[in-house]
PDB file of C-alpha atoms in Angstrom:
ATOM      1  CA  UNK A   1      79.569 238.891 -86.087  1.00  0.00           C
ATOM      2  CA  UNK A   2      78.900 235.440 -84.159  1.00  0.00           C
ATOM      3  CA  UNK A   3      76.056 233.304 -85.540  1.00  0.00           C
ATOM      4  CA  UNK A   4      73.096 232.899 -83.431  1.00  0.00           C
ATOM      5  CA  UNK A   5      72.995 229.438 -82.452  1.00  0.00           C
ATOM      6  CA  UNK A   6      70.749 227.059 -80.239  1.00  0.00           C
ATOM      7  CA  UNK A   7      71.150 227.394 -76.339  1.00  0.00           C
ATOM      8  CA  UNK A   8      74.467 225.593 -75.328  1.00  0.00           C
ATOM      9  CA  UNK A   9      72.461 223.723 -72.599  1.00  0.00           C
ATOM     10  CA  UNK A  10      70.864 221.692 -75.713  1.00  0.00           C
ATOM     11  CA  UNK A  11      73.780 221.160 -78.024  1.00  0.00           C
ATOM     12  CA  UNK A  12      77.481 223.062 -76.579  1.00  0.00           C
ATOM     13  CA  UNK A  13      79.322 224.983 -79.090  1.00  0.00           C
ATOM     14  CA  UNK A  14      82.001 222.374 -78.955  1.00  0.00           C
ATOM     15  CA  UNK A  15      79.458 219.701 -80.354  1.00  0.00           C
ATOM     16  CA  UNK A  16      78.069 222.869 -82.869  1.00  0.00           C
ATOM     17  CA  UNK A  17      81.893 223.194 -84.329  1.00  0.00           C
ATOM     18  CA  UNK A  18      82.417 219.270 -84.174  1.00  0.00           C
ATOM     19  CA  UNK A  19      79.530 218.197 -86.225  1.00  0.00           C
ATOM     20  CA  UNK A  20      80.181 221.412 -88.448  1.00  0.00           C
ATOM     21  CA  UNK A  21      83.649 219.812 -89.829  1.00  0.00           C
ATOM     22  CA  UNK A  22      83.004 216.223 -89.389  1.00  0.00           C
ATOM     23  CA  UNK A  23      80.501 217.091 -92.057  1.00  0.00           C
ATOM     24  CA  UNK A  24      82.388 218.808 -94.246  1.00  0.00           C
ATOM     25  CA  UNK A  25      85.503 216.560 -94.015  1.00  0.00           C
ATOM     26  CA  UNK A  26      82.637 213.672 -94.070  1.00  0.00           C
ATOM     27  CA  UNK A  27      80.927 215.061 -97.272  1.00  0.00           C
ATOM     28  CA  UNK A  28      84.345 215.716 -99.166  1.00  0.00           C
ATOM     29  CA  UNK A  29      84.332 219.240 -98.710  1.00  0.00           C
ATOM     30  CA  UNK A  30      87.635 219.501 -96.471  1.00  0.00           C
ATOM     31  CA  UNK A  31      89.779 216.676 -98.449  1.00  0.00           C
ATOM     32  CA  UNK A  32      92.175 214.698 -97.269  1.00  0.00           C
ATOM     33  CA  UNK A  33      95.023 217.124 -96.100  1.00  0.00           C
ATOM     34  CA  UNK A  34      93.448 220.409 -96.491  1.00  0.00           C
ATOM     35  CA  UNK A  35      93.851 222.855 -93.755  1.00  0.00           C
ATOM     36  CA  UNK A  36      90.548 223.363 -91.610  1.00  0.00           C
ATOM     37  CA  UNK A  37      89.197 227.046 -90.669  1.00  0.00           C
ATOM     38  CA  UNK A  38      91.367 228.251 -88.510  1.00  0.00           C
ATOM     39  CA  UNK A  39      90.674 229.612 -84.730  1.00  0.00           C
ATOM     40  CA  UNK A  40      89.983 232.993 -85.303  1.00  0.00           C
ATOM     41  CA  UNK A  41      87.297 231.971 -88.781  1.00  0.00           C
ATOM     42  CA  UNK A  42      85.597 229.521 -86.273  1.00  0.00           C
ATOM     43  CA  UNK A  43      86.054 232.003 -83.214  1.00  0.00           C
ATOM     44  CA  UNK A  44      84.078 234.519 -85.550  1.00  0.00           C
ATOM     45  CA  UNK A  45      81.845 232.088 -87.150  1.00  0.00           C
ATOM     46  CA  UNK A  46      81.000 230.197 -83.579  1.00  0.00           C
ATOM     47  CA  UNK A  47      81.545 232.881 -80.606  1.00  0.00           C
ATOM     48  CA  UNK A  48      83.341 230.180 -79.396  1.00  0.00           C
ATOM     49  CA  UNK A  49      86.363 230.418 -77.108  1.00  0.00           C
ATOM     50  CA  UNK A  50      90.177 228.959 -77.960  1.00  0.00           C
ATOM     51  CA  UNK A  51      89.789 226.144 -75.248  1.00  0.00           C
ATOM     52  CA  UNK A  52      86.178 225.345 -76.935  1.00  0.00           C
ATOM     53  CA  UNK A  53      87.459 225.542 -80.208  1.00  0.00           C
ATOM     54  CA  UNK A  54      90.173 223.065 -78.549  1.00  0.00           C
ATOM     55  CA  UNK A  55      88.100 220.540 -77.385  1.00  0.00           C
ATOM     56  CA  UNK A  56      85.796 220.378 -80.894  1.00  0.00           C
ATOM     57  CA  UNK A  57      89.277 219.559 -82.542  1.00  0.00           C
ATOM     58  CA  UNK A  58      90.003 217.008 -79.827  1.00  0.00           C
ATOM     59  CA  UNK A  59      86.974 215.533 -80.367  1.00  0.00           C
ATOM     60  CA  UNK A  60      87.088 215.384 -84.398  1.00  0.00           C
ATOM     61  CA  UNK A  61      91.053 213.811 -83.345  1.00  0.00           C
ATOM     62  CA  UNK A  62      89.594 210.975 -81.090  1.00  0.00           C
ATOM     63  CA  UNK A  63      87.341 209.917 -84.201  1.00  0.00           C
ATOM     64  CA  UNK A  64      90.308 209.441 -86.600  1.00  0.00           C
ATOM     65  CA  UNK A  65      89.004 212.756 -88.868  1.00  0.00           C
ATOM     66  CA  UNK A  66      91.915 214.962 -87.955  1.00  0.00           C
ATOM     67  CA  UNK A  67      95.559 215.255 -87.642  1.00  0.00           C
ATOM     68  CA  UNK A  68      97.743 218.487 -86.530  1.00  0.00           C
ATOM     69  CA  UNK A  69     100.934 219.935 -87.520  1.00  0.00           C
ATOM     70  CA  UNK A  70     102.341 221.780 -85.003  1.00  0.00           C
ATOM     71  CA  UNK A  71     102.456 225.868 -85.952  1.00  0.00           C
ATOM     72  CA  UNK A  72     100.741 225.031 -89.268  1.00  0.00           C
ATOM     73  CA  UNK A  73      96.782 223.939 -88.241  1.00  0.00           C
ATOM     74  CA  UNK A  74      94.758 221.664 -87.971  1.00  0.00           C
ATOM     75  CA  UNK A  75      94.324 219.397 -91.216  1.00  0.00           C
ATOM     76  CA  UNK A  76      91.618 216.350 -92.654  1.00  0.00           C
ATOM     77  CA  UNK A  77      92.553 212.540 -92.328  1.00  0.00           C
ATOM     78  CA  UNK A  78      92.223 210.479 -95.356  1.00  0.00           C
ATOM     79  CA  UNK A  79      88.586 209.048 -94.215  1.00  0.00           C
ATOM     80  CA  UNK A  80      86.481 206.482 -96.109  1.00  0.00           C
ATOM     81  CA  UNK A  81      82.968 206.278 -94.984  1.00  0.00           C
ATOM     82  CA  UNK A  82      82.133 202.278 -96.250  1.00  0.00           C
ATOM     83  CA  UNK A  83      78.846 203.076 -98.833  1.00  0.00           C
ATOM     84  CA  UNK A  84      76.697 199.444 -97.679  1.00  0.00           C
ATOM     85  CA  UNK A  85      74.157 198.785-100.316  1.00  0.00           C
ATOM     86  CA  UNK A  86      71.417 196.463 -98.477  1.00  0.00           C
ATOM     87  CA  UNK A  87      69.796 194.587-101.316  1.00  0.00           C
ATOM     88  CA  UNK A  88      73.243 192.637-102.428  1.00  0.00           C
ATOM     89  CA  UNK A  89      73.209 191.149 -99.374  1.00  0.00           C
ATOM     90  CA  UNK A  90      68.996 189.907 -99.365  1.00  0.00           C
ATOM     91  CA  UNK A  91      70.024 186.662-101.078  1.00  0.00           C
ATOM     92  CA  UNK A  92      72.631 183.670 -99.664  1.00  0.00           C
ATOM     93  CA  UNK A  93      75.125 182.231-101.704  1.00  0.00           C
ATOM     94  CA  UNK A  94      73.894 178.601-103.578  1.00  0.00           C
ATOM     95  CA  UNK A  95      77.646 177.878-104.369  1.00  0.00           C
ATOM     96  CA  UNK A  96      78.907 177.071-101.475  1.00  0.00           C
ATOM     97  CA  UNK A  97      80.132 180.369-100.610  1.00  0.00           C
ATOM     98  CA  UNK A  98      80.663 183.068 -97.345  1.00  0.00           C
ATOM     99  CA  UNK A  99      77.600 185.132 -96.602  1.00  0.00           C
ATOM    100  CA  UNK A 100      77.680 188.495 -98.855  1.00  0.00           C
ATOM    101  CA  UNK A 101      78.666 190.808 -96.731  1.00  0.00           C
ATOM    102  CA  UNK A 102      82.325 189.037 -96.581  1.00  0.00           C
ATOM    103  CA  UNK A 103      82.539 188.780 -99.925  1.00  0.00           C
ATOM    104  CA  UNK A 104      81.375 192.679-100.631  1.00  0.00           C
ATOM    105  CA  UNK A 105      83.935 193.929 -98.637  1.00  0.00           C
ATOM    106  CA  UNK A 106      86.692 191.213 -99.632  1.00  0.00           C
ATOM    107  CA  UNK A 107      85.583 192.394-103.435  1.00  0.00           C
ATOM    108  CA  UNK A 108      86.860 196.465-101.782  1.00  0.00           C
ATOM    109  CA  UNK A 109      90.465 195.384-100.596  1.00  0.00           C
ATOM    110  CA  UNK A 110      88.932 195.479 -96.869  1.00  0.00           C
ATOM    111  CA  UNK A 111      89.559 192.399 -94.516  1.00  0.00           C
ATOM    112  CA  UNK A 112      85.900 191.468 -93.181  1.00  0.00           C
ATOM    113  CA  UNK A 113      85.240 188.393 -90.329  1.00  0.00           C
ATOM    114  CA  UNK A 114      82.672 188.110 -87.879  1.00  0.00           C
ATOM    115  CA  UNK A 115      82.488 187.141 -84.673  1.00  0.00           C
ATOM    116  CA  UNK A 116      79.571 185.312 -83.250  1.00  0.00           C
ATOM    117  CA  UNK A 117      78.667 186.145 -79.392  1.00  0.00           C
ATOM    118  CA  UNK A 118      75.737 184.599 -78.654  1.00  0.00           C
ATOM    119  CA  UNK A 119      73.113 181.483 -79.535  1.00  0.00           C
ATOM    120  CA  UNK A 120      69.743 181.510 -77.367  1.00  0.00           C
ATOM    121  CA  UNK A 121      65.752 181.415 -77.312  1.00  0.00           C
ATOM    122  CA  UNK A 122      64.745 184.513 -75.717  1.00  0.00           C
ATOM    123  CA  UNK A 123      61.531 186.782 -75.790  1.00  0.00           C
ATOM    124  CA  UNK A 124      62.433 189.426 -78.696  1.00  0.00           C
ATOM    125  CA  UNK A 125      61.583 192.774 -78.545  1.00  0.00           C
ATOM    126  CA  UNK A 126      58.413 194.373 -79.199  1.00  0.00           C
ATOM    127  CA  UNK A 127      59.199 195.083 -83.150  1.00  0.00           C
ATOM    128  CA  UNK A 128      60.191 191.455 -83.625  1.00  0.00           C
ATOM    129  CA  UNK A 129      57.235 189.920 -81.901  1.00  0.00           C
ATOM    130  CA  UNK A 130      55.017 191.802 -84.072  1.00  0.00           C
ATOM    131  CA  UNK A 131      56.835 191.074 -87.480  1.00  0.00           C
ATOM    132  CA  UNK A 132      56.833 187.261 -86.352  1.00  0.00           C
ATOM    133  CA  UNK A 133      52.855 187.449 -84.155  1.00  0.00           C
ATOM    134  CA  UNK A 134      53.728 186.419 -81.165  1.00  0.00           C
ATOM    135  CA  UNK A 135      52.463 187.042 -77.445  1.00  0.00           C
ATOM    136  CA  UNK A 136      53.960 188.911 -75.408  1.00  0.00           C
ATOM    137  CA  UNK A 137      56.033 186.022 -73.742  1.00  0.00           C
ATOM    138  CA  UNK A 138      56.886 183.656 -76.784  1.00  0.00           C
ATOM    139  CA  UNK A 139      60.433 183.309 -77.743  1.00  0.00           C
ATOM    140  CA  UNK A 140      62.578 183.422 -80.468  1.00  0.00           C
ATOM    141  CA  UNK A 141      65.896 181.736 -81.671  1.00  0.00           C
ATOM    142  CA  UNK A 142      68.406 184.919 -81.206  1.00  0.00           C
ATOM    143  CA  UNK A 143      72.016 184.633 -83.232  1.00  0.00           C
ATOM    144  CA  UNK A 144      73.931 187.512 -82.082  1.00  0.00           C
ATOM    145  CA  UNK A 145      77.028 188.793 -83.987  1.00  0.00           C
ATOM    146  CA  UNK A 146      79.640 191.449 -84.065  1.00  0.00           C
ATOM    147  CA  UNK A 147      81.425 192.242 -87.669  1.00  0.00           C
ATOM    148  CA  UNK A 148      84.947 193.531 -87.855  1.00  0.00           C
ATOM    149  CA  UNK A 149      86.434 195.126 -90.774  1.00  0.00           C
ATOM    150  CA  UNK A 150      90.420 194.633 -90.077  1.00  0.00           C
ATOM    151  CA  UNK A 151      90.766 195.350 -86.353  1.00  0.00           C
ATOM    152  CA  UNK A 152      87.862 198.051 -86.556  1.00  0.00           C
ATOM    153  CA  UNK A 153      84.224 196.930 -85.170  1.00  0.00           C
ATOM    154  CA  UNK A 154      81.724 198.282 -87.482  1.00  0.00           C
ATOM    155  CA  UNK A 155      78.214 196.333 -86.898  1.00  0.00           C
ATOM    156  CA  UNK A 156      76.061 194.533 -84.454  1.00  0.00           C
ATOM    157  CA  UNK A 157      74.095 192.321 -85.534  1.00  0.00           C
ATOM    158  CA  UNK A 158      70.877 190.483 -83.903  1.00  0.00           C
ATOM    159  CA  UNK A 159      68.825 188.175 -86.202  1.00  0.00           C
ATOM    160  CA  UNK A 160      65.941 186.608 -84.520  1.00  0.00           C
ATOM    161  CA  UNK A 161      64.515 183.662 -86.481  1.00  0.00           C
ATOM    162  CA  UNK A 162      60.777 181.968 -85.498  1.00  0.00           C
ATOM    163  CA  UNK A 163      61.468 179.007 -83.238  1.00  0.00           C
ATOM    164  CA  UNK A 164      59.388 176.511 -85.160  1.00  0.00           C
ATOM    165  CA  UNK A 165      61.685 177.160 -87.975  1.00  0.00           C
ATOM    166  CA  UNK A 166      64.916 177.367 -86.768  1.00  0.00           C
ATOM    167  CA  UNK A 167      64.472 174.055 -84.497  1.00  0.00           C
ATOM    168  CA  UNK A 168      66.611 170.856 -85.413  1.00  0.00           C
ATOM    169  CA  UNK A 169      68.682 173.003 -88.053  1.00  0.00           C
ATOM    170  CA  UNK A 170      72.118 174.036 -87.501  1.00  0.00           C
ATOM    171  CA  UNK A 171      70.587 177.731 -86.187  1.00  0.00           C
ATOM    172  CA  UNK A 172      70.317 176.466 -82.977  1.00  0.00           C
ATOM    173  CA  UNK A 173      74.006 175.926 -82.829  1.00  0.00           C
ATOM    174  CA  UNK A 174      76.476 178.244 -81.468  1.00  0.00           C
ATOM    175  CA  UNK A 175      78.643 178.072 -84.327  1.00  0.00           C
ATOM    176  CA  UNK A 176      79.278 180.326 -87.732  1.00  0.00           C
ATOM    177  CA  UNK A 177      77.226 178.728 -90.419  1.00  0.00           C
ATOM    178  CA  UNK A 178      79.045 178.851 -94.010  1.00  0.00           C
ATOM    179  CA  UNK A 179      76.877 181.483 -96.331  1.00  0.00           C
ATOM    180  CA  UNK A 180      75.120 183.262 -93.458  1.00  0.00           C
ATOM    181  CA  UNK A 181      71.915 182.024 -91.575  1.00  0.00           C
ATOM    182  CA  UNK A 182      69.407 182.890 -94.657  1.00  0.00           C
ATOM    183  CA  UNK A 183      71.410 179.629 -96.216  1.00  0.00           C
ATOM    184  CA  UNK A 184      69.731 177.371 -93.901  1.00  0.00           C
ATOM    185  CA  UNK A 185      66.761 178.463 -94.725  1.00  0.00           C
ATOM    186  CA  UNK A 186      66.857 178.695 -98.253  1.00  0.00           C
ATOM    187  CA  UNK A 187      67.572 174.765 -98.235  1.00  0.00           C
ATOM    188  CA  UNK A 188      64.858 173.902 -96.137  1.00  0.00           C
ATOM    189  CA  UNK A 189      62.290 175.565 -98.649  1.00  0.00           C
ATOM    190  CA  UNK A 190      62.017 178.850 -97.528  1.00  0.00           C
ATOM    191  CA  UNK A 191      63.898 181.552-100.113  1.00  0.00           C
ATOM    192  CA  UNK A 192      64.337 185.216 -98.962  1.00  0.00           C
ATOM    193  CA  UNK A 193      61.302 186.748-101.392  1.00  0.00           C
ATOM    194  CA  UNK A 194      61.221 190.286 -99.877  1.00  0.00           C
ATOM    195  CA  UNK A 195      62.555 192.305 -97.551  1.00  0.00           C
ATOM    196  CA  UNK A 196      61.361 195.749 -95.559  1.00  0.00           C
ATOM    197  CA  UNK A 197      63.917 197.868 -93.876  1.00  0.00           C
ATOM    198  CA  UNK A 198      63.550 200.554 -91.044  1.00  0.00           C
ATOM    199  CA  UNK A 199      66.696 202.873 -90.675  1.00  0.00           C
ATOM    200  CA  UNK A 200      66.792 205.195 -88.273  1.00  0.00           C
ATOM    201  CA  UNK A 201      69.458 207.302 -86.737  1.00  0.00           C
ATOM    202  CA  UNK A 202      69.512 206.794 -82.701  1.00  0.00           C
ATOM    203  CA  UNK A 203      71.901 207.182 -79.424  1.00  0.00           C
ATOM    204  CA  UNK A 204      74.030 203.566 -79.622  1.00  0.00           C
ATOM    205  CA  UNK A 205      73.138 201.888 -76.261  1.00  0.00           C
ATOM    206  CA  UNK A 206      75.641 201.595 -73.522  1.00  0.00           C
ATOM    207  CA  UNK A 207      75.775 197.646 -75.303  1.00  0.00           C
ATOM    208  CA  UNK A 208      76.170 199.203 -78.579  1.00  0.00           C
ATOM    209  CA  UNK A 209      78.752 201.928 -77.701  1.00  0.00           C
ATOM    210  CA  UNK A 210      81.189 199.174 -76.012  1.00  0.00           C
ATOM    211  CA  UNK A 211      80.634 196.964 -78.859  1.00  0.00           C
ATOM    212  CA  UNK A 212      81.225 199.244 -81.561  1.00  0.00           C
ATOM    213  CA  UNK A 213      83.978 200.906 -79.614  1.00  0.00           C
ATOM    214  CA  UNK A 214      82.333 204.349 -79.971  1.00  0.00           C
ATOM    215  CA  UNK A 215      84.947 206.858 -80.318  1.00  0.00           C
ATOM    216  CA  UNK A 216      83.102 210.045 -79.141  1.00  0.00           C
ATOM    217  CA  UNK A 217      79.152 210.743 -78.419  1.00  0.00           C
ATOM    218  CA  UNK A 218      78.293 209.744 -82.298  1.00  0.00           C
ATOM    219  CA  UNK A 219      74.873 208.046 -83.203  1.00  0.00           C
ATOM    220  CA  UNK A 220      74.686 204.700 -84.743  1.00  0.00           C
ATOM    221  CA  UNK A 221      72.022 203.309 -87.614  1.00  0.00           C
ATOM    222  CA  UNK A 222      69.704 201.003 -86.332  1.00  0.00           C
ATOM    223  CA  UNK A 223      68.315 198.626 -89.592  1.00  0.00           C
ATOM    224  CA  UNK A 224      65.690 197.120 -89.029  1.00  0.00           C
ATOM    225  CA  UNK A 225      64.710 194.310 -91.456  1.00  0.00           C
ATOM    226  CA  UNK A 226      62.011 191.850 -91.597  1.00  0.00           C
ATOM    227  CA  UNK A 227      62.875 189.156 -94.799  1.00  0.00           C
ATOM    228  CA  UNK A 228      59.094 187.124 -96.054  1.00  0.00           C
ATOM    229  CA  UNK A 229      59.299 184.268 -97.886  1.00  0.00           C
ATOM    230  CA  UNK A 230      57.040 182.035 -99.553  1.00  0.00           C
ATOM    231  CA  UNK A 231      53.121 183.094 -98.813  1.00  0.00           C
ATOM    232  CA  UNK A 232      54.375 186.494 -97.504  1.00  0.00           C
ATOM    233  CA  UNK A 233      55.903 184.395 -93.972  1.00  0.00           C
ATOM    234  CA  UNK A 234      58.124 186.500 -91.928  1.00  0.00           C
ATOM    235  CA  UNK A 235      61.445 183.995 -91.647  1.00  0.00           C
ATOM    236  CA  UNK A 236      63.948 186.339 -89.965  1.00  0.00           C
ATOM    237  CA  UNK A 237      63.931 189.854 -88.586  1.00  0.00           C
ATOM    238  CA  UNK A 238      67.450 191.568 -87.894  1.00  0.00           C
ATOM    239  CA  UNK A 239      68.610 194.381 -85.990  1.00  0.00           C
ATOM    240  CA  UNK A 240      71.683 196.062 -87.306  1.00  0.00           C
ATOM    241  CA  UNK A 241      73.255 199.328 -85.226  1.00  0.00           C
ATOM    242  CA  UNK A 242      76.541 200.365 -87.866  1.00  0.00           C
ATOM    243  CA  UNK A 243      78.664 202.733 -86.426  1.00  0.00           C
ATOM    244  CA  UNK A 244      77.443 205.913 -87.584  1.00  0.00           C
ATOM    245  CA  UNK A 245      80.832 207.252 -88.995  1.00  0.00           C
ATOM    246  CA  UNK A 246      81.839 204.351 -90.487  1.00  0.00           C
ATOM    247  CA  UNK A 247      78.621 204.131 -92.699  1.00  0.00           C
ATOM    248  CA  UNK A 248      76.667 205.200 -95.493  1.00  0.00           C
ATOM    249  CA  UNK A 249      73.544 202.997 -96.703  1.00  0.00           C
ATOM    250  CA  UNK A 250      72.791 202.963-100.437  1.00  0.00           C
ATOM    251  CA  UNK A 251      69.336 201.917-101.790  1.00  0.00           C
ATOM    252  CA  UNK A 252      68.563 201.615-105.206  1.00  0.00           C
ATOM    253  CA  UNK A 253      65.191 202.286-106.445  1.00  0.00           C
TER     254      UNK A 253
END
């Protein structure tokens, strides 16, 4: 007998028996290579028609999760969901070095760059004025970036910085800085002390989705961290939207 499930106009079975694998093969419980339910298991598991059934597999296929071999099924991809863990990357290099999140992912055989878009003052959003206190028409200095890992866009990054800080430093310049942003201010007296992070997972934006070349209809994690320094000051806050099944955040506590 077919599950009862919710009303197709909300979520349509072909989404249903999507998310249904791309969780298990996600999770480890379809590994790399093993044969998926067939048709007729998710036919009686789903109610679902053989063109539904279709797309859901066609859908799991755009997102790099399955392969098929033809008259034997549909089978797992060897997938690696990245595990990020946050707090390695709260404090810049001293040495000399490239910003943390490079050298993570170096560290795990991946090849990391970034790619910085844009350099302006602008009015931040509302979350950003409120970390930093600022009217409703003050601006910030915005550094916008896009990370790669190989060919494969994987983050997008917006760090807003308070203008009174970030003026006559090398923030204000649209070029990569060597050690990440938080160098800059570490040298000018103001360490990263503490940081509070927001994740949430949300719709990409049409920005987002184009940036993070968005397979299929899959959310993204929005981050969103303030960093304090000396005296509790809020010296950077940073939006982060990771592509949702690229990702897995790791926190410590």
């Amino acid at each position: 007998m077919a599950e009862q499930h919710e009303d197709e106009s909300v979520w349509p079975v072909q989404g249903q028996i999507a998310a249904h694998l791309r969780d298990g093969i996600l999770n480890g419980d379809f590994p790399p290579d093993s044969r998926l339910p067939s048709s007729r298991q998710l036919h009686e598991r789903f109610g679902a028609a053989a063109q539904t059934i279709k797309n859901a597999m066609s859908i799991l296929e755009r997102e790099g999760l399955v392969y098929t071999r033809r008259g034997a099924g549909v089978f797992a991809r060897q997938h690696r969901q990245r595990t990020m863990v946050p707090a390695s990357y709260k404090n810049p290099p001293t040495d000399g070095g490239k910003y943390q999140w490079l050298t993570v992912n170096e560290e795990k055989g991946e090849t990391p760059r970034s790619e910085l878009l844009t350099v302006e003052e602008t009015v931040p959003p509302a979350a950003v004025r409120e970390a930093f206190g600022l009217s409703g028409d003050e601006k910030a200095l915005l550094r916008r970036q896009i990370m790669h890992l190989g060919d494969q866009p994987c983050e997008l990054v917006e760090v807003y910085f308070p203008l009174d800080l970030a003026r006559g430093t090398p923030l204000m310049e649209h070029r990569k800085i060597k050690g990440g942003a938080g160098r800059i201010l570490l040298e000018a007296g103001f360490p990263p002390l503490r940081c509070v992070d927001k994740v949430a997972a949300r719709w990409p934006t049409p920005e987002q989705a184009k940036a993070l070349r968005m397979p299929t209809k899959l959310p993204v994690l929005r981050q969103f961290r303030v960093t304090y320094s000396v005296d509790d000051r809020p010296i950077e806050a940073s939006i982060m939207a990771k592509a949702g099944h690229l990702y897995e955040l790791e926190y410590d506590f």
